[in-house]
Short mmCIF file of C-alpha atoms and ligand atoms in Angstrom, two decimals:
data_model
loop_
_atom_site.label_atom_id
_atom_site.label_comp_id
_atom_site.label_asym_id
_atom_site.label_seq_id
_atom_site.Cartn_x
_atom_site.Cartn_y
_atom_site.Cartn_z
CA UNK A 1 -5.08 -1.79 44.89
CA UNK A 2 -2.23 -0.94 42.89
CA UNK A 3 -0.45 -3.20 40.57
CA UNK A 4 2.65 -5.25 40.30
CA UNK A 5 4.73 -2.61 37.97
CA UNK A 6 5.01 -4.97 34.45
CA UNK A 7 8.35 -6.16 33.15
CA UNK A 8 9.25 -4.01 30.25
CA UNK A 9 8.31 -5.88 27.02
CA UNK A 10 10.57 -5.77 24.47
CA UNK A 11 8.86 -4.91 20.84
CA UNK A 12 10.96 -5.77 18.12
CA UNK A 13 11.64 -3.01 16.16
CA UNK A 14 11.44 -3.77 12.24
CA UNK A 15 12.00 -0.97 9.31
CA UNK A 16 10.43 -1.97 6.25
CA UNK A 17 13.18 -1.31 3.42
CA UNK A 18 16.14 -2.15 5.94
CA UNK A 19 15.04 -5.02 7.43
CA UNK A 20 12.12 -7.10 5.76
CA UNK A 21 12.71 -6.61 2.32
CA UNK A 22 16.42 -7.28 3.09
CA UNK A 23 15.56 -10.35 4.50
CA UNK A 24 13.37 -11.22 1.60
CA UNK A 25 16.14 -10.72 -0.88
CA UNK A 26 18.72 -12.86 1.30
CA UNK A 27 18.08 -14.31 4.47
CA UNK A 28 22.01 -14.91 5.01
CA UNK A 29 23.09 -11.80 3.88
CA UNK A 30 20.57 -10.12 5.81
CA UNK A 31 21.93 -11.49 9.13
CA UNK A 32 25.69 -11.13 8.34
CA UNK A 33 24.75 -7.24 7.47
CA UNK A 34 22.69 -6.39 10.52
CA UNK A 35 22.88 -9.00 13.49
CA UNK A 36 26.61 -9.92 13.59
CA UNK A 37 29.22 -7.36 15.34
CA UNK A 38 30.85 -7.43 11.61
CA UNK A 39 29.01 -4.48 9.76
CA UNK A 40 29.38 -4.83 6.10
CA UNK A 41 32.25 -3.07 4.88
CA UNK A 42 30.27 -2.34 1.44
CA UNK A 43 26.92 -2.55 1.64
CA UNK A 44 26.35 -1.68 -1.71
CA UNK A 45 22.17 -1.55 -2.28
CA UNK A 46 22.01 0.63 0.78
CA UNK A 47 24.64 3.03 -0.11
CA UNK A 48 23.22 3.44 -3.77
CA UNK A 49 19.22 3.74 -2.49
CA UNK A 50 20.13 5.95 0.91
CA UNK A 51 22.14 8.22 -1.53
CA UNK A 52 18.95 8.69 -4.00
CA UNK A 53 17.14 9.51 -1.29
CA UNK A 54 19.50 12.28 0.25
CA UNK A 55 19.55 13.81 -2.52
CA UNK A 56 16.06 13.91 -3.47
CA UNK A 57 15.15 14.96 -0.26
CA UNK A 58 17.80 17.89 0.16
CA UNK A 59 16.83 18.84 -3.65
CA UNK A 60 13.31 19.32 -2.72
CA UNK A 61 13.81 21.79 0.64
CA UNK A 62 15.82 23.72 -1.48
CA UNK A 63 13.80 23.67 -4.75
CA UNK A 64 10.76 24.75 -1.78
CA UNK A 65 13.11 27.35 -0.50
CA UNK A 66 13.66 28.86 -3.66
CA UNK A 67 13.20 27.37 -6.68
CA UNK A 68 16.41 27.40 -8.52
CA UNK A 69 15.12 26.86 -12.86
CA UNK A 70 15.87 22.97 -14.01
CA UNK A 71 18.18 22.14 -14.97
CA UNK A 72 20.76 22.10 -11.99
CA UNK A 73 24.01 21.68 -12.32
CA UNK A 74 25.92 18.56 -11.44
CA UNK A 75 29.64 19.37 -10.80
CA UNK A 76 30.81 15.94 -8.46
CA UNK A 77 33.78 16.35 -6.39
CA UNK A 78 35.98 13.98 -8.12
CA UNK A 79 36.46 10.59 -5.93
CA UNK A 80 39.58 11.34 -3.27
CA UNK A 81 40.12 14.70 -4.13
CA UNK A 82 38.98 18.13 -2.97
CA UNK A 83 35.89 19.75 -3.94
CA UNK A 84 35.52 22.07 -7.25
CA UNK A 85 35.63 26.24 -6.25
CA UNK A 86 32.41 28.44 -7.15
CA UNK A 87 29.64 25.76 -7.23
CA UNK A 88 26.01 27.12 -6.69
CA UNK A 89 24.17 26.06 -3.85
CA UNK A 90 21.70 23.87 -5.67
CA UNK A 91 24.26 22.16 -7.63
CA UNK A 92 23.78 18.55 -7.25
CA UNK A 93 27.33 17.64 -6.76
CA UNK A 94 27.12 20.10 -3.63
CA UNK A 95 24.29 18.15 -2.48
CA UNK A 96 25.89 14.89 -3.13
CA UNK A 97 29.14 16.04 -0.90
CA UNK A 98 26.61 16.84 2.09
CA UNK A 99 24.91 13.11 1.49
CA UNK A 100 27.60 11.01 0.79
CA UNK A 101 29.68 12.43 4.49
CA UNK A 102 26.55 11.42 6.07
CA UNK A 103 26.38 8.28 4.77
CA UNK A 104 29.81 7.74 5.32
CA UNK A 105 30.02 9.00 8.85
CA UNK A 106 27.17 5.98 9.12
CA UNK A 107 29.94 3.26 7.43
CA UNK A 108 28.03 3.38 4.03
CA UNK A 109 30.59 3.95 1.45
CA UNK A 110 30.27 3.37 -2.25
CA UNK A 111 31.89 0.33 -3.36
CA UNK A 112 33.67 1.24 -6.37
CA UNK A 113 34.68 4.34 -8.27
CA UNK A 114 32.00 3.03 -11.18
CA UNK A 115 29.25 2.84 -8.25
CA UNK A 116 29.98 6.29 -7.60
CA UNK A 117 29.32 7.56 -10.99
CA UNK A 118 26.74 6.36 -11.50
CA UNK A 119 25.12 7.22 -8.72
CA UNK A 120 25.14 11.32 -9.57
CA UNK A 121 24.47 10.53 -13.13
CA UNK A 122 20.96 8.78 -11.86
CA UNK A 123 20.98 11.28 -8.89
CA UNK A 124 21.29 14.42 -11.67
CA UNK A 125 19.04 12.50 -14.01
CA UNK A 126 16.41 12.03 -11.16
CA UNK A 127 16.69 15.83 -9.59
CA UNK A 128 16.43 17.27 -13.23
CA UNK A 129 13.98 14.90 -15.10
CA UNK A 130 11.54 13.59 -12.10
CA UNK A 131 12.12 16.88 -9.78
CA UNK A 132 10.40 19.45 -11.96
CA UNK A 133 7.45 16.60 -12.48
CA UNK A 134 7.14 15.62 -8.80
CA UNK A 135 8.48 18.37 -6.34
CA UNK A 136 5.16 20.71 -7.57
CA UNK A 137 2.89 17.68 -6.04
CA UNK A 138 4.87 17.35 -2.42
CA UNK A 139 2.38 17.48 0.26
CA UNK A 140 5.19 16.65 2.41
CA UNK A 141 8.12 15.17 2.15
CA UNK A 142 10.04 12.58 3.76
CA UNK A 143 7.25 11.70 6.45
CA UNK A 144 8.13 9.23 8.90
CA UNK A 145 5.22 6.33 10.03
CA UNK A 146 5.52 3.58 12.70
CA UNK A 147 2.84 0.87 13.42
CA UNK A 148 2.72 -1.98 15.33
CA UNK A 149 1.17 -5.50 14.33
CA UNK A 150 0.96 -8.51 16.41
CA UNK A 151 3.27 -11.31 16.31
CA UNK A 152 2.18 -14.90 16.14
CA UNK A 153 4.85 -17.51 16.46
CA UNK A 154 4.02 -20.89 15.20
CA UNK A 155 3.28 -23.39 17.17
CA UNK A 156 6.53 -25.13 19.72
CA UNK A 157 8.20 -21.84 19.19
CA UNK A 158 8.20 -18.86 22.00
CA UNK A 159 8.11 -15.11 20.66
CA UNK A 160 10.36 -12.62 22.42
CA UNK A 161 7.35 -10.29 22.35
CA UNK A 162 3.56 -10.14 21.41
CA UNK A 163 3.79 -6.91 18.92
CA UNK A 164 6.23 -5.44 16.48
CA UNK A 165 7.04 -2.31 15.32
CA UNK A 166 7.66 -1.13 11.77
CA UNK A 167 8.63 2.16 10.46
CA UNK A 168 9.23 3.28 6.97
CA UNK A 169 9.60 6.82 5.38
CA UNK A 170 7.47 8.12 2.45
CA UNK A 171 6.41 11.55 0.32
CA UNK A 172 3.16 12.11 0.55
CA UNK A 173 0.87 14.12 -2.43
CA UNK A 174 -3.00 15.31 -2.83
CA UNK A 175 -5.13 13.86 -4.57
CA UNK A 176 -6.27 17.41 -5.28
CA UNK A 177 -3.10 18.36 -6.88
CA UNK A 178 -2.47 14.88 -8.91
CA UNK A 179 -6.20 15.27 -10.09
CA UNK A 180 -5.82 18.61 -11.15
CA UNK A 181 -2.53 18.88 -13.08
CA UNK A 182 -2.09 18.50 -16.53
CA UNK A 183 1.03 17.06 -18.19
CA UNK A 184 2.81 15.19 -15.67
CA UNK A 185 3.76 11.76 -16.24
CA UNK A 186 3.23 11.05 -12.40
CA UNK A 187 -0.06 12.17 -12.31
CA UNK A 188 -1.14 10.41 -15.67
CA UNK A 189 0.27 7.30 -14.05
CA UNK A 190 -1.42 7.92 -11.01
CA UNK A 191 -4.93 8.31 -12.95
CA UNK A 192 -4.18 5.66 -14.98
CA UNK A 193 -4.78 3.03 -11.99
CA UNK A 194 -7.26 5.26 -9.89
CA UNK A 195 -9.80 7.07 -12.33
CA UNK A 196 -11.76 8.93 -10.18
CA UNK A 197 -9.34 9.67 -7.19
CA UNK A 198 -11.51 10.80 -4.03
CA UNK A 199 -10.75 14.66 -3.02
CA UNK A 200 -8.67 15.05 0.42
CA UNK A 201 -6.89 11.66 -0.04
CA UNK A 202 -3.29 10.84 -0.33
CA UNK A 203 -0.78 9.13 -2.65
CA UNK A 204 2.28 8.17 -1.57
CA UNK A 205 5.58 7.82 -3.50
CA UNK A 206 8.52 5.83 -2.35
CA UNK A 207 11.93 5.57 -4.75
CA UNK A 208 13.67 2.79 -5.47
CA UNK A 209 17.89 2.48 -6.36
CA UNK A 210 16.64 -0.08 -9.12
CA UNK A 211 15.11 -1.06 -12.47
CA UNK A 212 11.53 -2.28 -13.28
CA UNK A 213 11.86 -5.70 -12.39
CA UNK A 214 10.31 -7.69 -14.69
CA UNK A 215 6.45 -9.22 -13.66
CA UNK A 216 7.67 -12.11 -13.22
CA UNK A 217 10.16 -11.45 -10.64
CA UNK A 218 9.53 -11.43 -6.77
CA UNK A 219 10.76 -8.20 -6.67
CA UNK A 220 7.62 -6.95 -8.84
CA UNK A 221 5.46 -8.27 -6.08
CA UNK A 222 6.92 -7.11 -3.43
CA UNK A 223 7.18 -3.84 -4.53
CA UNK A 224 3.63 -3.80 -4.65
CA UNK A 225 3.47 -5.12 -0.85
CA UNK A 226 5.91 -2.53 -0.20
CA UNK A 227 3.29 0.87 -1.17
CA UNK A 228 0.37 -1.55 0.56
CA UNK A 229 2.54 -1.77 3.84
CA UNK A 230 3.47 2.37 3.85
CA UNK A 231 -0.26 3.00 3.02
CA UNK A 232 -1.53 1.17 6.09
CA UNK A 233 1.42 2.82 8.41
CA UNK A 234 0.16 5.79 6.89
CA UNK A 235 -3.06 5.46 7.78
CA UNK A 236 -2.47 4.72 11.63
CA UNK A 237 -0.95 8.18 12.23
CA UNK A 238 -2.92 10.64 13.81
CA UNK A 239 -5.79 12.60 11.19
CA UNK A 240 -4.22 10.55 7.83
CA UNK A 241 -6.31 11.47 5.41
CA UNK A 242 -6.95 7.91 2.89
CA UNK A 243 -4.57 6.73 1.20
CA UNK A 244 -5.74 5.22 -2.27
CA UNK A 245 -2.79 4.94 -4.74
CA UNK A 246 1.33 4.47 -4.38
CA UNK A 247 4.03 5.36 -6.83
CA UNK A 248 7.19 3.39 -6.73
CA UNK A 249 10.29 5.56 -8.84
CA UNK A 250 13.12 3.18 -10.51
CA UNK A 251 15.82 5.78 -10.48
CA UNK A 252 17.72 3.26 -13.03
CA UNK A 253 15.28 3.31 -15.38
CA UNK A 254 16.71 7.00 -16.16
CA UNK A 255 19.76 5.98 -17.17
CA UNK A 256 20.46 2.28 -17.88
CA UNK A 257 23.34 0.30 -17.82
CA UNK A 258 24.05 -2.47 -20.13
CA UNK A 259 22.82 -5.17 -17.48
CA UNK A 260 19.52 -3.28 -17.04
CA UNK A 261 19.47 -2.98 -20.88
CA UNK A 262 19.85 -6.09 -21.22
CA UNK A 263 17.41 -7.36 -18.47
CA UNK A 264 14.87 -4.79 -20.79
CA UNK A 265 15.40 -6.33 -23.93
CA UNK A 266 14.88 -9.89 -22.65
CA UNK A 267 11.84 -8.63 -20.61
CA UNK A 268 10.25 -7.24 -23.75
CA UNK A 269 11.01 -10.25 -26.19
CA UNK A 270 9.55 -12.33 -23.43
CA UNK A 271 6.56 -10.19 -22.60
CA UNK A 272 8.04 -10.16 -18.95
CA UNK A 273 6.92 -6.65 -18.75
CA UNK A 274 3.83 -4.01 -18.54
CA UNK A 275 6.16 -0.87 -20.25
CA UNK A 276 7.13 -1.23 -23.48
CA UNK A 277 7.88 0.91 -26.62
CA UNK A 278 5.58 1.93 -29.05
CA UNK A 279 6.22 -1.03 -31.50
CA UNK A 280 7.56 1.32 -34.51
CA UNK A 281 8.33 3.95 -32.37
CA UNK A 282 12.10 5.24 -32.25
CA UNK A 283 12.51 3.87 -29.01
CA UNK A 284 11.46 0.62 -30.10
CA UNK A 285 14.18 0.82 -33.40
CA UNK A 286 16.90 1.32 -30.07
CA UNK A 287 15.69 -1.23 -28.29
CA UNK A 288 15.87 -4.09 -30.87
CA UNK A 289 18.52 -2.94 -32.60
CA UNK A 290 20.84 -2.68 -29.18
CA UNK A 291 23.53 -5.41 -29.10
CA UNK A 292 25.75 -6.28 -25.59
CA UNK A 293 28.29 -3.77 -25.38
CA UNK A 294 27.61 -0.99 -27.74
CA UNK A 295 26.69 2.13 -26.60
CA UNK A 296 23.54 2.84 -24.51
CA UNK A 297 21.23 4.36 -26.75
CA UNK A 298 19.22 7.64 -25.82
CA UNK A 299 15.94 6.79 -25.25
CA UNK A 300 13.01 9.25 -25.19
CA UNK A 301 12.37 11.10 -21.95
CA UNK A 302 9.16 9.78 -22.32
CA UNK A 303 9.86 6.21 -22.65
CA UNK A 304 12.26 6.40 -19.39
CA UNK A 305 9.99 8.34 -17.46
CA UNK A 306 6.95 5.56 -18.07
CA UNK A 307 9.44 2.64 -17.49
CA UNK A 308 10.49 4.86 -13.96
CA UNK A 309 7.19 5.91 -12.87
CA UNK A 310 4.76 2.21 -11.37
CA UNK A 311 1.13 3.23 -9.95
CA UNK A 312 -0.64 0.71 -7.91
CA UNK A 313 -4.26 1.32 -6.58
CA UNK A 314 -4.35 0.86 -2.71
CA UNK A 315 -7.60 -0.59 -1.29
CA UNK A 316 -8.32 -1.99 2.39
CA UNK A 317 -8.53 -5.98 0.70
CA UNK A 318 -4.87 -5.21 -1.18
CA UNK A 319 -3.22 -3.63 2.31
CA UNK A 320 -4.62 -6.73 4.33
CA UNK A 321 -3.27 -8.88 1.78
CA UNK A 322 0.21 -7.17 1.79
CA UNK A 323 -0.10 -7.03 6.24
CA UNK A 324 -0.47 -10.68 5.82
CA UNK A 325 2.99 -11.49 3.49
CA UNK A 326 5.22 -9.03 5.93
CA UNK A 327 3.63 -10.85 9.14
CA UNK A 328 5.12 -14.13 7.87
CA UNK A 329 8.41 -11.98 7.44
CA UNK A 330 9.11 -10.92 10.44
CA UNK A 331 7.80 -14.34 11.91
CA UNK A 332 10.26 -16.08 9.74
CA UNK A 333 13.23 -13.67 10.79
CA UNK A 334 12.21 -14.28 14.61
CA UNK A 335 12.01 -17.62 13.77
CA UNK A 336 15.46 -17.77 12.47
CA UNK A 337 17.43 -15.74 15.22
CA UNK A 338 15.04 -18.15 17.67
CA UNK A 339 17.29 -21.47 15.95
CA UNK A 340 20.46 -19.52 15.95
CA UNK A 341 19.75 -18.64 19.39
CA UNK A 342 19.03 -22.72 20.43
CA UNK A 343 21.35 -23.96 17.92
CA UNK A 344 24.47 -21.58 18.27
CA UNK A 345 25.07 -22.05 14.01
CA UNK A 346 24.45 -19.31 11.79
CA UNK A 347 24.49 -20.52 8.60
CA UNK A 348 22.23 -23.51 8.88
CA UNK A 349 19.32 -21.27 10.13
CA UNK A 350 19.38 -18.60 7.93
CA UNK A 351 18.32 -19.10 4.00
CA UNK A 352 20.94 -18.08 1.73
CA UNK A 353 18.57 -17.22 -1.28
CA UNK A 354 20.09 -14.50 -3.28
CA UNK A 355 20.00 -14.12 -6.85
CA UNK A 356 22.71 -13.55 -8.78
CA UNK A 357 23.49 -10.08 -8.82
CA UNK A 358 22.43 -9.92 -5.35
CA UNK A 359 25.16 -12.58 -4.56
CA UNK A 360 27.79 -10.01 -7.15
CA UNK A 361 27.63 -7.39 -4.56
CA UNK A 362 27.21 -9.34 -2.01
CA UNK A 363 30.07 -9.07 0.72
CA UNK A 364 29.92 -12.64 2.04
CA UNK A 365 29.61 -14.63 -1.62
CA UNK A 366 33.37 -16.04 -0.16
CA UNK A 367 32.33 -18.54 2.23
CA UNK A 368 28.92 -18.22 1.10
CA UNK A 369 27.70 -22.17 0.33
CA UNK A 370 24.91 -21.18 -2.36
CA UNK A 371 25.58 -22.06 -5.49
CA UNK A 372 24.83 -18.47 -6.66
CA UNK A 373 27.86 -17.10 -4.26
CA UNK A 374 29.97 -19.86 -6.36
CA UNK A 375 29.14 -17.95 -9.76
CA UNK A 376 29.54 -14.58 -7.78
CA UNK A 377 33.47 -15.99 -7.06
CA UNK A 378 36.31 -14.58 -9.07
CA UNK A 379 37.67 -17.35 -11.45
CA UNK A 380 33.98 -19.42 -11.48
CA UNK A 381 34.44 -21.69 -13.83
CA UNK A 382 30.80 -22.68 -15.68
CA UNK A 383 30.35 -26.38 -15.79
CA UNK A 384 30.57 -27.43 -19.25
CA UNK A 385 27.30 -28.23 -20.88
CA UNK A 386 25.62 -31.79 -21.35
CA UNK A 387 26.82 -33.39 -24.70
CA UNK A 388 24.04 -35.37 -26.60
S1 LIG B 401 26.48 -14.69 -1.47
FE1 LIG B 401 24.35 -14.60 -2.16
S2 LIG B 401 23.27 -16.28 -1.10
FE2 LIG B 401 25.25 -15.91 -0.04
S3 LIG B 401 24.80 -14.48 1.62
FE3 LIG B 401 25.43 -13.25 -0.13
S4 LIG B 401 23.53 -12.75 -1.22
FE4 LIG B 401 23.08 -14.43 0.17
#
C-alpha cells in the first residue's frame, strides 16, 4: 500500500561564513543584518571579504586562461567617476569594476571612500604577491560543498526541522603539487604542519578580509573550526579525495593599517602570537621602532607573506571536534529566533556580543544597549579613571 505523501520538511539552510560565524561575532547584529526586512545599508565585513574573493577568483580564470606576467596592473576607477580609457584586461582595477557592480547590484556597497582604497591596495597586493605563489597549486577553484547535520534542540524547546544544511565555498590544491614544489611560502606552510602529506589528498584554502588575530582571540579558534568544518563538507561530496590540511589567507596582513599595526606590535610584546620577526632581523628594527601614527613601514615580503599564510593539520578527531562547536551554533541561533518567535522582542533574545571594532562598523551601535556600541557612538565620552 502506498503512503500518505509527507509534509515537506523544512531544512534550515545555514552558510558557514554568512551565517554562523556572523552569529558568533554578534548575535544582535547578526539578526538585524539577515532576519529583519531592514538589510544593512553598509555591511561593511561582507563587502570588504566578498570583494577579496571576486577578485581572486576572476584573477585566477584569467591568469588560467592566459597567464598575463605578475605584476598586473591596478588602475581603480576613481570612486563616482567614470572608468580610466585603455586598461588591459587583467588589470585589477578592471576586475574590481566587474566585482564591485555585482556586489552592488546585491546592496553591498563599500562604506567609505577609505574602505574602498584599501580594498584594491590589499586586492592588488593579494593578486600580485599571493597569485603567482598560489594560482600554480589550484586544483580547482571556488568549489561549492553542502552537508547536512542533524539538529538537536535542547530539551522544552521544539526544532523547526530534524537536519540542517550548510554550504561554504573553498579552493581546493594536491597534495601532489604542494609536496612537490619548491619555494612557495604556501607550500612550506603547508609542510610545516603536515610532514609527510599522503599522495591524492587535498588541501583546502579559504581567504579571509582580516589580520592574524592574535592566539588568544576567539577569532584564532574559530578560524581553525572554520578549515575543520569545509574539510568535512568537503569530504561528503561525491569521490572527495582526503582532505588533510587547510590554509586560511589574511589579506590584511599584506598591507597593514595602523590598527592592525598596532594590534601586531601589542601581539608580539605580549607573545599573543605564533609569527613573529626574526628578533634582529630588519623587520623586527620596524616593528619596535613603529610609533602610532607614523608611517607604515615596509616590511619584507617574506615577513607579510608568513604573517598571511596559517596551516592547520585536518584529522577526523579535529573535524568532529569543530562539527561539535558549529552544532551548538546553529542550535543557539534556532534557539534564539524560537524566543523571538514566543516572545515577540528582539533584542532581549539575541546576544549583543561584539567587540569593539566589530561594534565601529557596526550599523546598529545607535540603539545598540552594549556597552561596546556606547564606545562605538560619536562623542563617547570615557569615564574618567578611579583616583587613589
Ligand atoms: S553595536 Fe556591537 S553589540 Fe551592538 S549589534 Fe552592533 S556589533 Fe552587536
Amino acid at each position: 500500500m502506498l503512503e500518505r505523501r509527507r509534509e515537506r520538511e523544512l531544512v534550515p539552510n545555514y552558510s558557514l561564513t554568512g551565517d554562523l560565524l556572523s552569529f558568533m561575532r554578534c548575535g544582535l547584529q547578526y539578526r538585524y543584518q539577515n532576519g529583519s526586512a531592514l538589510p544593512p545599508s553598509r555591511p561593511v565585513q561582507m563587502w570588504f571579504g566578498e570583494f577579496i574573493h571576486g577578485v581572486m577568483e576572476t584573477a585566477y580564470r584569467l591568469w588560467k586562461s592566459s597567464p598575463p606576467a605578475f605584476p598586473w596592473p591596478c588602475t581603480k576607477t576613481p570612486y563616482n567617476a567614470n572608468p580610466p580609457s585603455n586598461r588591459a584586461a587583467h588589470d585589477i582595477g578592471v576586475i574590481g569594476d566587474v566585482v564591485e557592480a555585482t556586489l552592488a547590484a546585491a546592496g553591498k556597497n563599500p562604506r567609505s571612500r577609505d574602505l574602498r582604497d584599501s580594498a584594491y591596495e590589499r586586492a592588488e597586493r593579494a593578486v600580485n604577491e599571493i597569485g603567482p605563489q598560489l594560482f600554480p597549486l589550484v586544483q580547482s577553484a571556488e568549489e561549492r560543498v553542502i552537508g547536512t547535520r542533524p539538529l538537536t534542540m535542547p530539551a522544552g524547546m521544539k526544532a523547526r526541522a530534524r537536519m540542517y544544511e550548510l554550504h561554504g565555498i573553498m579552493d581546493v590544491l594536491s597534495s601532489v603539487t604542494v609536496g612537490a614544489t619548491g619555494n612557495n611560502a604556501l607550500c612550506d606552510a603547508v609542510r610545516a604542519v603536515v610532514p609527510n602529506l599522503p599522495s591524492g589528498a587535498e588541501i583546502i584554502v579559504d581567504y579571509k578580509g582580516a589580520a592574524r588575530p592574535s592566539t588568544n582571540h576567539p577569532y584564532w579558534k574559530q578560524g581553525d573550526w572554520q578549515l575543520q568544518m569545509y574539510a568535512w563538507l568537503r569530504s561528503k561530496q561525491p569521490n572527495a579525495a582526503p582532505v588533510v590540511a587547510g590554509v586560511l589567507i589574511y589579506i590584511n596582513e599584506l598591507a597593514l593599517g595602523q590598527a592592525g599595526l598596532g594590534e601586531l606590535q601589542r601581539d608580539v610584546k605580549h607573545g599573543r602570537t605564533d609569527v613573529k620577526p626574526v628578533p634582529g632581523s630588519r623587520d623586527d628594527y620596524l616593528l619596535r621602532t613603529w610609533t602610532p601614527g607614523a608611517q607604515i613601514p615596509a616590511f619584507s615580503l617574506e615577513f607579510r607573506m608568513q604573517r598571511a599564510i596559517r596551516a592547520v593539520p585536518i584529522t577526523d578527531p579535529s573535524m568532529t571536534a569543530a562539527l561539535a562547536e558549529f552544532d551548538k551554533v546553529v542550535v543557539d541561533i534556532e534557539s534564539c529566533a524560537a524566543r523571538e518567535a514566543q516572545h515577540g522582542k528582539i533584542m532581549a533574545h539575541w546576544p549583543a556580543g561584539g567587540d569593539d571594532p566589530t561594534c565601529d562598523a557596526c550599523d546598529f551601535r545607535h540603539f545598540c544597549p552594549s556597552p561596546a556600541a556606547a564606545r562605538a557612538k560619536p562623542g563617547y565620552q570615557p569615564p574618567a579613571p578611579d583616583t587613589p
